[in-house]
Amino acid sequence: MAEIVWDAVGEKLYETGISKGVLYPRDAAGLYPLGIPWNGLTGVTESPSGAEATAKYADNIKYGNLLSAEEFAATLEAFTYPDEFGQCDGSAEIAPGVKIGQQSRKSFGLAYRTELGNDVDNDAYGYKLHLIYGATAAPSEKGYQTINDTPDMITFSWEVSTIPVVVSGCKPTASLVIDSTKVLAANLEALEAILYGTAGTDPSLPLPDEVATLFTGAAPDALELVSIVPDNDAPDIAINSNIVLTFNNKIATEAIVVSTEAGVIVPGAKTWDEARKILTFDPTENLANSTTYRVTIAGVTDIYGDTLTPEISEFTTVGL
């Protein structure tokens, strides 16, 4: 066994800063399907509690300790907050720009990043991603003062309590931390594509089991396109049809484009099913008659980091 060495080069580590705050309002299914950037988030003070020992005695000696359940709480500080946080802070909009307070508070998730430094790379050594689940903000004090000769920004603050979410093989938790210096860069990139979104995908907050799968699991099967409707080379397709693609694994990112044979992009809306395996493209307007359309299937990556080989599928609409 090697001799202990203190303060070796590169091992004087520290943590600093907070950035890239993202709010994820929770939906009725207990998921966090849409992330909103939290500009002006200045501080998160994590305040775990519990795990208090209650001593038990037998035979005139200490027999053991019973530990109470642990809880996770936090204090958020910010110069401002997203409009979507209003419903988490007990307000509701009764008319455009008109809000009332003392309403039901919506649960939310939160992601933020702290920087890691050492004596070699300074603040560029790495970073940690912090994910919080099942959070509820308590009413907070807001102090407003007149502008004087030493003006300052108002700082908002919220006390946050949490309800843990299920984690397979472990106790439920409300917090999760990923250290960029200890995970594969490709896996971290796949997680950040989910957290922050991509050009064709809305940001969302994955649950702990999904995060664990990204870093420890292997894809059950190689990523493949199971089906596409309309089929490749299909004729006489109705002009009001949607394009539906089904994959075998949960998708993290995609850059699928629908266009005419001449390369004109077809505008439309993309929606995913809850399992994020079925993508539906709904054109903004009906397609043209007697026209060949091309679906370019590119940039598709699943949550396991597997990438689909780009391919093209075509179909022709019905004639007049």
Tab-separated table of C-alpha atoms in Angstrom:
chain	number	residue	atom	x	y	z
A	1	MET	CA	0.000	0.000	0.000
A	2	ALA	CA	1.449	3.402	-1.027
A	3	GLU	CA	2.381	6.035	1.525
A	4	ILE	CA	-0.107	8.863	2.002
A	5	VAL	CA	0.865	12.111	0.294
A	6	TRP	CA	-0.912	15.341	1.207
A	7	ASP	CA	-1.510	18.264	-1.178
A	8	ALA	CA	-0.065	16.558	-4.263
A	9	VAL	CA	0.006	18.600	-7.480
A	10	GLY	CA	-3.435	18.680	-9.030
A	11	GLU	CA	-5.186	17.401	-5.885
A	12	LYS	CA	-5.880	20.713	-4.151
A	13	LEU	CA	-9.538	20.715	-5.120
A	14	TYR	CA	-12.289	23.213	-4.465
A	15	GLU	CA	-15.842	24.014	-5.610
A	16	THR	CA	-17.112	27.456	-6.556
A	17	GLY	CA	-19.729	29.381	-8.491
A	18	ILE	CA	-23.226	28.564	-9.672
A	19	SER	CA	-24.535	28.795	-13.223
A	20	LYS	CA	-26.929	27.341	-15.798
A	21	GLY	CA	-29.975	27.228	-13.534
A	22	VAL	CA	-33.001	25.542	-15.132
A	23	LEU	CA	-36.553	25.324	-13.741
A	24	TYR	CA	-38.670	22.250	-14.567
A	25	PRO	CA	-42.348	22.555	-13.499
A	26	ARG	CA	-43.771	19.165	-12.560
A	27	ASP	CA	-46.792	17.831	-14.467
A	28	ALA	CA	-49.732	15.756	-13.241
A	29	ALA	CA	-47.900	12.515	-14.080
A	30	GLY	CA	-44.995	13.413	-11.801
A	31	LEU	CA	-42.643	14.147	-14.709
A	32	TYR	CA	-40.649	17.260	-15.614
A	33	PRO	CA	-41.249	17.612	-19.371
A	34	LEU	CA	-40.161	21.195	-20.044
A	35	GLY	CA	-37.188	23.201	-18.807
A	36	ILE	CA	-37.094	26.994	-18.555
A	37	PRO	CA	-33.820	28.905	-18.091
A	38	TRP	CA	-33.558	30.609	-14.704
A	39	ASN	CA	-31.632	33.800	-15.418
A	40	GLY	CA	-30.385	35.639	-12.345
A	41	LEU	CA	-30.151	32.605	-10.055
A	42	THR	CA	-27.417	33.672	-7.609
A	43	GLY	CA	-27.358	31.007	-4.924
A	44	VAL	CA	-28.604	27.597	-3.809
A	45	THR	CA	-27.966	26.642	-0.191
A	46	GLU	CA	-28.575	22.939	0.286
A	47	SER	CA	-29.807	22.069	3.784
A	48	PRO	CA	-30.137	18.337	4.403
A	49	SER	CA	-31.544	17.358	7.782
A	50	GLY	CA	-32.544	14.289	9.762
A	51	ALA	CA	-30.393	11.185	10.313
A	52	GLU	CA	-30.566	11.999	14.006
A	53	ALA	CA	-29.590	9.175	16.317
A	54	THR	CA	-31.897	7.862	19.040
A	55	ALA	CA	-29.937	5.698	21.439
A	56	LYS	CA	-31.421	2.390	22.642
A	57	TYR	CA	-30.173	0.528	25.701
A	58	ALA	CA	-30.282	-3.079	26.879
A	59	ASP	CA	-28.448	-4.970	29.628
A	60	ASN	CA	-27.361	-1.621	31.048
A	61	ILE	CA	-25.314	-0.775	27.963
A	62	LYS	CA	-25.903	1.079	24.728
A	63	TYR	CA	-27.557	-1.475	22.412
A	64	GLY	CA	-27.632	0.625	19.214
A	65	ASN	CA	-28.708	3.813	17.455
A	66	LEU	CA	-31.885	4.289	15.450
A	67	LEU	CA	-31.501	6.991	12.803
A	68	SER	CA	-34.386	9.219	11.756
A	69	ALA	CA	-35.236	9.649	8.068
A	70	GLU	CA	-33.201	12.185	6.122
A	71	GLU	CA	-34.793	15.147	4.385
A	72	PHE	CA	-33.483	17.524	1.737
A	73	ALA	CA	-34.257	21.237	1.787
A	74	ALA	CA	-32.689	24.266	0.158
A	75	THR	CA	-32.743	28.045	-0.005
A	76	LEU	CA	-32.870	29.662	-3.444
A	77	GLU	CA	-31.676	33.211	-4.061
A	78	ALA	CA	-32.069	35.171	-7.287
A	79	PHE	CA	-32.279	38.655	-8.742
A	80	THR	CA	-35.247	37.552	-10.840
A	81	TYR	CA	-37.165	34.397	-11.747
A	82	PRO	CA	-38.955	32.931	-14.790
A	83	ASP	CA	-42.627	33.728	-15.278
A	84	GLU	CA	-43.290	29.992	-15.027
A	85	PHE	CA	-42.007	30.029	-11.429
A	86	GLY	CA	-45.014	32.159	-10.478
A	87	GLN	CA	-47.226	29.078	-10.240
A	88	CYS	CA	-44.568	27.482	-8.011
A	89	ASP	CA	-44.551	30.605	-5.828
A	90	GLY	CA	-48.291	30.636	-5.222
A	91	SER	CA	-49.430	33.146	-7.834
A	92	ALA	CA	-51.856	32.913	-10.741
A	93	GLU	CA	-52.479	35.185	-13.721
A	94	ILE	CA	-56.101	36.327	-13.856
A	95	ALA	CA	-55.521	38.642	-16.836
A	96	PRO	CA	-52.509	39.365	-19.045
A	97	GLY	CA	-49.924	40.932	-16.751
A	98	VAL	CA	-52.230	40.729	-13.697
A	99	LYS	CA	-51.321	38.221	-10.977
A	100	ILE	CA	-52.776	37.293	-7.608
A	101	GLY	CA	-51.076	35.528	-4.706
A	102	GLN	CA	-51.999	32.951	-2.054
A	103	GLN	CA	-52.763	30.274	-4.658
A	104	SER	CA	-51.838	26.580	-4.756
A	105	ARG	CA	-48.121	26.006	-5.180
A	106	LYS	CA	-46.927	23.757	-7.983
A	107	SER	CA	-44.078	21.326	-7.412
A	108	PHE	CA	-40.951	21.693	-9.547
A	109	GLY	CA	-37.513	20.324	-10.306
A	110	LEU	CA	-34.285	22.276	-10.598
A	111	ALA	CA	-30.903	21.842	-12.269
A	112	TYR	CA	-27.834	23.979	-11.733
A	113	ARG	CA	-24.098	23.725	-12.181
A	114	THR	CA	-21.200	24.456	-9.819
A	115	GLU	CA	-17.607	24.810	-10.971
A	116	LEU	CA	-14.722	22.620	-9.799
A	117	GLY	CA	-11.172	23.905	-9.541
A	118	ASN	CA	-7.725	22.738	-8.520
A	119	ASP	CA	-4.205	24.121	-8.217
A	120	VAL	CA	-3.370	23.333	-11.857
A	121	ASP	CA	-6.455	24.158	-13.932
A	122	ASN	CA	-8.005	26.694	-11.550
A	123	ASP	CA	-11.767	26.968	-12.221
A	124	ALA	CA	-11.508	24.998	-15.481
A	125	TYR	CA	-10.895	21.631	-13.778
A	126	GLY	CA	-14.514	20.475	-14.176
A	127	TYR	CA	-18.004	20.960	-12.825
A	128	LYS	CA	-20.877	19.271	-11.021
A	129	LEU	CA	-24.470	19.063	-12.223
A	130	HIS	CA	-26.969	19.245	-9.360
A	131	LEU	CA	-30.507	17.917	-9.945
A	132	ILE	CA	-33.342	18.491	-7.447
A	133	TYR	CA	-36.735	16.736	-7.570
A	134	GLY	CA	-40.119	17.174	-5.897
A	135	ALA	CA	-39.422	20.712	-4.692
A	136	THR	CA	-42.014	23.078	-3.229
A	137	ALA	CA	-41.300	26.745	-2.454
A	138	ALA	CA	-42.611	28.270	0.776
A	139	PRO	CA	-43.866	31.882	0.938
A	140	SER	CA	-40.953	34.259	1.277
A	141	GLU	CA	-40.275	37.817	2.341
A	142	LYS	CA	-39.655	40.421	-0.364
A	143	GLY	CA	-38.088	43.682	0.778
A	144	TYR	CA	-38.541	46.773	-1.406
A	145	GLN	CA	-36.662	49.991	-0.684
A	146	THR	CA	-36.371	53.414	-2.255
A	147	ILE	CA	-33.496	54.103	-4.647
A	148	ASN	CA	-30.754	56.091	-2.952
A	149	ASP	CA	-27.093	57.053	-3.483
A	150	THR	CA	-26.009	53.407	-3.042
A	151	PRO	CA	-28.541	51.512	-5.163
A	152	ASP	CA	-28.643	47.733	-5.042
A	153	MET	CA	-30.622	44.977	-6.729
A	154	ILE	CA	-33.461	43.332	-4.832
A	155	THR	CA	-32.611	39.735	-3.969
A	156	PHE	CA	-35.507	37.280	-3.853
A	157	SER	CA	-35.261	34.231	-1.603
A	158	TRP	CA	-37.310	31.042	-1.183
A	159	GLU	CA	-37.179	28.221	1.335
A	160	VAL	CA	-37.666	24.933	-0.501
A	161	SER	CA	-38.762	21.564	0.864
A	162	THR	CA	-38.824	18.350	-1.153
A	163	ILE	CA	-40.574	15.003	-1.525
A	164	PRO	CA	-38.136	12.268	-2.657
A	165	VAL	CA	-38.670	10.305	-5.862
A	166	VAL	CA	-38.172	6.559	-6.302
A	167	VAL	CA	-34.711	5.183	-7.131
A	168	SER	CA	-34.347	1.511	-8.053
A	169	GLY	CA	-32.270	-0.410	-5.525
A	170	CYS	CA	-31.864	2.615	-3.227
A	171	LYS	CA	-33.905	4.734	-0.878
A	172	PRO	CA	-35.948	7.523	-2.499
A	173	THR	CA	-34.050	10.773	-2.992
A	174	ALA	CA	-34.685	14.407	-3.875
A	175	SER	CA	-31.167	15.270	-5.013
A	176	LEU	CA	-28.620	13.913	-7.454
A	177	VAL	CA	-25.098	15.137	-8.353
A	178	ILE	CA	-23.003	14.285	-11.426
A	179	ASP	CA	-19.251	15.021	-11.351
A	180	SER	CA	-17.881	15.806	-14.818
A	181	THR	CA	-14.397	14.636	-13.797
A	182	LYS	CA	-15.622	11.118	-12.973
A	183	VAL	CA	-17.977	10.242	-15.849
A	184	LEU	CA	-17.516	9.628	-19.555
A	185	ALA	CA	-17.762	12.817	-21.608
A	186	ALA	CA	-20.124	11.192	-24.141
A	187	ASN	CA	-22.542	10.144	-21.389
A	188	LEU	CA	-22.437	13.596	-19.822
A	189	GLU	CA	-23.083	15.175	-23.217
A	190	ALA	CA	-26.139	12.933	-23.690
A	191	LEU	CA	-27.503	13.987	-20.280
A	192	GLU	CA	-26.949	17.686	-20.993
A	193	ALA	CA	-28.746	17.314	-24.331
A	194	ILE	CA	-31.780	16.159	-22.329
A	195	LEU	CA	-31.449	18.782	-19.580
A	196	TYR	CA	-30.828	21.745	-21.888
A	197	GLY	CA	-32.567	20.576	-25.066
A	198	THR	CA	-31.362	20.619	-28.654
A	199	ALA	CA	-32.447	22.291	-31.883
A	200	GLY	CA	-35.220	19.707	-32.274
A	201	THR	CA	-35.886	18.619	-28.684
A	202	ASP	CA	-37.362	20.436	-25.675
A	203	PRO	CA	-35.308	20.391	-22.452
A	204	SER	CA	-36.576	18.070	-19.717
A	205	LEU	CA	-35.484	16.716	-16.345
A	206	PRO	CA	-34.961	12.915	-16.390
A	207	LEU	CA	-35.729	10.934	-13.246
A	208	PRO	CA	-32.833	9.356	-11.299
A	209	ASP	CA	-33.329	5.903	-12.840
A	210	GLU	CA	-33.064	7.425	-16.314
A	211	VAL	CA	-29.903	9.289	-15.345
A	212	ALA	CA	-28.392	6.087	-13.941
A	213	THR	CA	-29.164	4.275	-17.184
A	214	LEU	CA	-27.257	6.917	-19.132
A	215	PHE	CA	-24.094	6.296	-17.122
A	216	THR	CA	-24.266	2.621	-16.177
A	217	GLY	CA	-26.603	0.892	-18.566
A	218	ALA	CA	-26.141	-0.382	-22.067
A	219	ALA	CA	-28.821	-0.109	-24.690
A	220	PRO	CA	-31.013	-3.231	-24.585
A	221	ASP	CA	-30.785	-3.295	-28.369
A	222	ALA	CA	-28.926	-1.326	-31.010
A	223	LEU	CA	-30.886	1.796	-31.917
A	224	GLU	CA	-33.127	1.349	-34.938
A	225	LEU	CA	-36.086	2.906	-36.688
A	226	VAL	CA	-38.884	0.392	-36.167
A	227	SER	CA	-41.342	1.992	-38.562
A	228	ILE	CA	-42.200	5.152	-40.440
A	229	VAL	CA	-45.648	6.179	-41.647
A	230	PRO	CA	-46.080	6.798	-44.527
A	231	ASP	CA	-43.833	3.928	-45.646
A	232	ASN	CA	-40.843	4.570	-47.858
A	233	ASP	CA	-41.919	5.048	-51.510
A	234	ALA	CA	-45.600	4.974	-50.496
A	235	PRO	CA	-47.926	6.456	-53.194
A	236	ASP	CA	-51.278	8.276	-52.942
A	237	ILE	CA	-50.821	9.603	-49.401
A	238	ALA	CA	-53.559	11.961	-48.146
A	239	ILE	CA	-52.486	15.603	-48.060
A	240	ASN	CA	-53.614	15.972	-44.411
A	241	SER	CA	-51.411	13.110	-43.183
A	242	ASN	CA	-48.942	13.269	-40.312
A	243	ILE	CA	-45.528	11.613	-40.398
A	244	VAL	CA	-44.982	9.161	-37.526
A	245	LEU	CA	-41.624	7.565	-36.688
A	246	THR	CA	-41.255	4.797	-34.103
A	247	PHE	CA	-37.905	3.857	-32.535
A	248	ASN	CA	-37.010	0.907	-30.328
A	249	ASN	CA	-35.160	2.927	-27.658
A	250	LYS	CA	-35.890	6.170	-25.826
A	251	ILE	CA	-34.562	9.076	-27.885
A	252	ALA	CA	-32.392	11.860	-26.451
A	253	THR	CA	-31.769	14.025	-29.541
A	254	GLU	CA	-32.876	14.239	-33.159
A	255	ALA	CA	-32.608	16.528	-36.182
A	256	ILE	CA	-35.299	15.055	-38.429
A	257	VAL	CA	-36.407	17.263	-41.313
A	258	VAL	CA	-39.355	16.967	-43.701
A	259	SER	CA	-38.952	18.635	-47.091
A	260	THR	CA	-40.081	18.479	-50.671
A	261	GLU	CA	-38.002	16.600	-53.207
A	262	ALA	CA	-36.638	20.005	-54.284
A	263	GLY	CA	-35.392	20.680	-50.731
A	264	VAL	CA	-38.064	23.117	-49.498
A	265	ILE	CA	-38.504	22.602	-45.731
A	266	VAL	CA	-42.022	21.729	-44.572
A	267	PRO	CA	-42.965	23.655	-41.396
A	268	GLY	CA	-44.749	21.744	-38.656
A	269	ALA	CA	-44.845	20.649	-35.006
A	270	LYS	CA	-43.046	17.685	-33.473
A	271	THR	CA	-44.481	15.808	-30.493
A	272	TRP	CA	-43.239	12.754	-28.586
A	273	ASP	CA	-45.174	10.085	-26.754
A	274	GLU	CA	-44.548	9.701	-23.008
A	275	ALA	CA	-41.930	6.964	-23.554
A	276	ARG	CA	-40.153	9.220	-26.063
A	277	LYS	CA	-40.028	6.470	-28.670
A	278	ILE	CA	-42.724	7.704	-31.070
A	279	LEU	CA	-42.267	11.045	-32.856
A	280	THR	CA	-45.209	12.630	-34.680
A	281	PHE	CA	-44.655	15.425	-37.188
A	282	ASP	CA	-47.801	17.471	-37.876
A	283	PRO	CA	-47.375	19.799	-40.887
A	284	THR	CA	-48.583	23.350	-40.294
A	285	GLU	CA	-50.598	23.208	-43.527
A	286	ASN	CA	-51.864	20.403	-45.739
A	287	LEU	CA	-49.293	18.936	-48.089
A	288	ALA	CA	-49.505	19.651	-51.804
A	289	ASN	CA	-51.138	17.173	-54.186
A	290	SER	CA	-49.043	15.002	-56.513
A	291	THR	CA	-45.835	15.932	-54.690
A	292	THR	CA	-42.949	13.803	-53.485
A	293	TYR	CA	-41.848	14.502	-49.918
A	294	ARG	CA	-38.617	13.493	-48.243
A	295	VAL	CA	-38.072	12.663	-44.545
A	296	THR	CA	-34.396	13.058	-43.651
A	297	ILE	CA	-33.774	11.018	-40.507
A	298	ALA	CA	-30.558	12.388	-39.014
A	299	GLY	CA	-29.057	13.326	-35.654
A	300	VAL	CA	-31.024	10.605	-33.836
A	301	THR	CA	-29.332	9.485	-30.595
A	302	ASP	CA	-30.881	7.410	-27.828
A	303	ILE	CA	-30.395	7.866	-24.079
A	304	TYR	CA	-27.698	5.193	-24.139
A	305	GLY	CA	-25.525	7.235	-26.507
A	306	ASP	CA	-26.202	5.032	-29.549
A	307	THR	CA	-26.557	6.973	-32.830
A	308	LEU	CA	-28.744	5.977	-35.767
A	309	THR	CA	-27.178	5.951	-39.221
A	310	PRO	CA	-28.824	8.760	-41.246
A	311	GLU	CA	-31.359	7.654	-43.821
A	312	ILE	CA	-34.007	9.117	-46.139
A	313	SER	CA	-37.590	8.005	-46.631
A	314	GLU	CA	-39.880	9.360	-49.362
A	315	PHE	CA	-43.594	9.294	-50.175
A	316	THR	CA	-45.867	10.879	-52.768
A	317	THR	CA	-49.210	12.529	-52.110
A	318	VAL	CA	-52.407	11.703	-53.918
A	319	GLY	CA	-53.169	13.482	-57.182
A	320	LEU	CA	-55.989	15.907	-57.792
